[in-house]
mmCIF file of C-alpha atoms in Angstrom:
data_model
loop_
_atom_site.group_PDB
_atom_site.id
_atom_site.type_symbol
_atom_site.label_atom_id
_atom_site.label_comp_id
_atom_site.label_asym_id
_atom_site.label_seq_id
_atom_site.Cartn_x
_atom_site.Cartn_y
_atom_site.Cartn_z
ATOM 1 C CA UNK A 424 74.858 132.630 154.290
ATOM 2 C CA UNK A 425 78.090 130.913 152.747
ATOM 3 C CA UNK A 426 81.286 132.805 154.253
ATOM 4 C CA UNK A 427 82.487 133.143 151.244
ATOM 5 C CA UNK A 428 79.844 135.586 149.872
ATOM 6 C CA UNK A 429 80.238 137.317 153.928
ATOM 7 C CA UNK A 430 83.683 137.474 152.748
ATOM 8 C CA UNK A 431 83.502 138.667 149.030
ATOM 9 C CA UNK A 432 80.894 141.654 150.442
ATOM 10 C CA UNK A 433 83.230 142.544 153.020
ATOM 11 C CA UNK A 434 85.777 143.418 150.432
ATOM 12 C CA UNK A 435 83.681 145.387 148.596
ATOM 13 C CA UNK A 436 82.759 147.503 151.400
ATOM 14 C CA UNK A 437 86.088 147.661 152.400
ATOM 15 C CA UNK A 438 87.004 149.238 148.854
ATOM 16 C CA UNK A 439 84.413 151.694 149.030
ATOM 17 C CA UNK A 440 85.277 153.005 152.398
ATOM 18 C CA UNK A 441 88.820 153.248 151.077
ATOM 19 C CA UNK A 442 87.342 155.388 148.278
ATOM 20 C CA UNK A 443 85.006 157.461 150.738
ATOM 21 C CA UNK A 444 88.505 158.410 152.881
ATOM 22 C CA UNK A 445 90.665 159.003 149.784
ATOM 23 C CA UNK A 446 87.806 161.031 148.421
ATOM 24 C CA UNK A 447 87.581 162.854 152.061
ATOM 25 C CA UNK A 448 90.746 163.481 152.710
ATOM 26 C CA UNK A 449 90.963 165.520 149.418
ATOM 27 C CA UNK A 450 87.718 167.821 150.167
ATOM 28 C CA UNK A 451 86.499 167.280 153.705
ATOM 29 C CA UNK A 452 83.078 167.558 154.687
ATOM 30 C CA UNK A 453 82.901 166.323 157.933
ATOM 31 C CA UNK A 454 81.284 162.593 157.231
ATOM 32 C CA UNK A 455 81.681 160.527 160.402
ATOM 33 C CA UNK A 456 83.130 157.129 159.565
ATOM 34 C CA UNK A 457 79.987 155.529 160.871
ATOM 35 C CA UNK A 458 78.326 157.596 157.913
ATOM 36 C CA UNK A 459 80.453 156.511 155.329
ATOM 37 C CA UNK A 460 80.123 152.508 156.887
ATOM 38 C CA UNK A 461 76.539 152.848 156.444
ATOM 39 C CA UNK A 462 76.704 154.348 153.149
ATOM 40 C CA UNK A 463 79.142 151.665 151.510
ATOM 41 C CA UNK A 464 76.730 148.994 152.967
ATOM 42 C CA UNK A 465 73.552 150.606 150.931
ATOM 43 C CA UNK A 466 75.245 151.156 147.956
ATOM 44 C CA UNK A 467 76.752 147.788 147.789
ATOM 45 C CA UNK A 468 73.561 146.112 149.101
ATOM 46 C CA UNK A 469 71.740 148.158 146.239
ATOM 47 C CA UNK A 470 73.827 146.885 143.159
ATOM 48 C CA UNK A 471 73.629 143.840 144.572
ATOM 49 C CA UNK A 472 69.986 143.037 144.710
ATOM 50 C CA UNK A 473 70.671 139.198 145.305
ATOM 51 C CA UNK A 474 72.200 139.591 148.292
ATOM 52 C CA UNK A 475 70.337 139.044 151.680
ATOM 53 C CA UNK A 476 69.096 142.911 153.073
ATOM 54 C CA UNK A 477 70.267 142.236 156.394
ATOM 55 C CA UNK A 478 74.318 141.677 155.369
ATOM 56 C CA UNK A 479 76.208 144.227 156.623
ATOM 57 C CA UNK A 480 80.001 144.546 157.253
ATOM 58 C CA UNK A 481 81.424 147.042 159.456
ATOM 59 C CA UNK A 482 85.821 146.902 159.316
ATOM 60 C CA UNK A 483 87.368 149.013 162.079
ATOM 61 C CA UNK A 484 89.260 151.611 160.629
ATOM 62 C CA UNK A 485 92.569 150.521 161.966
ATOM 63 C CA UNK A 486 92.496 147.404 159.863
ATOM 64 C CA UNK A 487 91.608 148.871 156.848
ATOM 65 C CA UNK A 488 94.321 147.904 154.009
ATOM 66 C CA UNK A 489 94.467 151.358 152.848
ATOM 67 C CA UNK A 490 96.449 152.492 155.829
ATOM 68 C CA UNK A 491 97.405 156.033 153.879
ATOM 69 C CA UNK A 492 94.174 157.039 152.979
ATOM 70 C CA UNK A 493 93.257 156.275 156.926
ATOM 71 C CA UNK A 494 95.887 158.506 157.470
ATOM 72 C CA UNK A 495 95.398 161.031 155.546
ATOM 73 C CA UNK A 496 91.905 161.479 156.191
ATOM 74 C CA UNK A 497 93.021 161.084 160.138
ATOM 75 C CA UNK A 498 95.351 164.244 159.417
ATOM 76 C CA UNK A 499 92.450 166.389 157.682
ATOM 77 C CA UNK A 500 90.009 165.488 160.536
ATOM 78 C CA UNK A 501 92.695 166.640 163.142
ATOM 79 C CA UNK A 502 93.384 169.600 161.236
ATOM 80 C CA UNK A 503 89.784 170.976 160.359
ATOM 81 C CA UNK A 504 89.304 170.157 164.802
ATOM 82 C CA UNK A 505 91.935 171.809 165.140
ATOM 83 C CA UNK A 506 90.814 175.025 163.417
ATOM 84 C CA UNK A 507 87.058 174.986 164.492
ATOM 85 C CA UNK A 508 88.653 174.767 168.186
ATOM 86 C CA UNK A 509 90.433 178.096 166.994
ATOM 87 C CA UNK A 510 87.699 179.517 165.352
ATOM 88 C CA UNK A 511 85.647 178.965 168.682
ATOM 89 C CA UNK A 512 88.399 180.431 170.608
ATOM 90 C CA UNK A 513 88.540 183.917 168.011
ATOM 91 C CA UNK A 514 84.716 183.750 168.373
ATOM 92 C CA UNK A 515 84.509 183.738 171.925
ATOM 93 C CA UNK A 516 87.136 186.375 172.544
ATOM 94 C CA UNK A 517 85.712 188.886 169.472
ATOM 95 C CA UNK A 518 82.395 188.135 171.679
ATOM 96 C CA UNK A 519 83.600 189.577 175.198
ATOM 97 C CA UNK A 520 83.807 193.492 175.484
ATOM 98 C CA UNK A 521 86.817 194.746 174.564
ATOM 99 C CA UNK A 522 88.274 195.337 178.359
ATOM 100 C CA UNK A 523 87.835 191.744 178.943
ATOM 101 C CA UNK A 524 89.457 190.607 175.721
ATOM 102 C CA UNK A 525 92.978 187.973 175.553
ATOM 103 C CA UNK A 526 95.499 189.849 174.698
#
């Protein structure tokens, strides 16, 4: 396979990662990035029916070009951990009988 054509496919999955965390970061629902790396490599794979089935490009998401989408999808992922670890927390305590409760 001509690097070139490695290289021109690992754009394109780069752009629609950059779309997946853009989109994510505006309406979370808790995609791993693993999940949206596989994604982007079947949907570009599937409009491009010449290319070989086996390409597959997987860019770590620190070098990403579209550092504020990383980081704004970074922020919502922290923040939605954040509040489940609450949410556990209020759960847990709303669970113990009432002498036993935090205060």
């Amino acid at each position: 396979m001509a690097s070139g054509l490695e290289s021109k496919y690992a754009i394109e999955v780069e752009g629609c990662i950059c779309r997946y965390l853009a989109f994510e970061a505006d309406g979370y629902t808790r995609v791993t990035y693993k999940e949206m790396l596989d994604h982007c490599n079947v949907t570009i794979r599937n409009g491009h029916p010449s290319l070989p089935a086996n390409i597959v490009s997987e860019p770590n998401v620190t070098t990403l070009r579209c550092t504020e989408d990383v980081e704004d999808w970074n922020a919502v992922v922290a923040e939605a951990l954040a509040q489940q670890a609450s949410n556990r927390r209020n759960f847990q305590d709303f669970a113990k009988p009432k002498n036993e409760a935090s205060p």
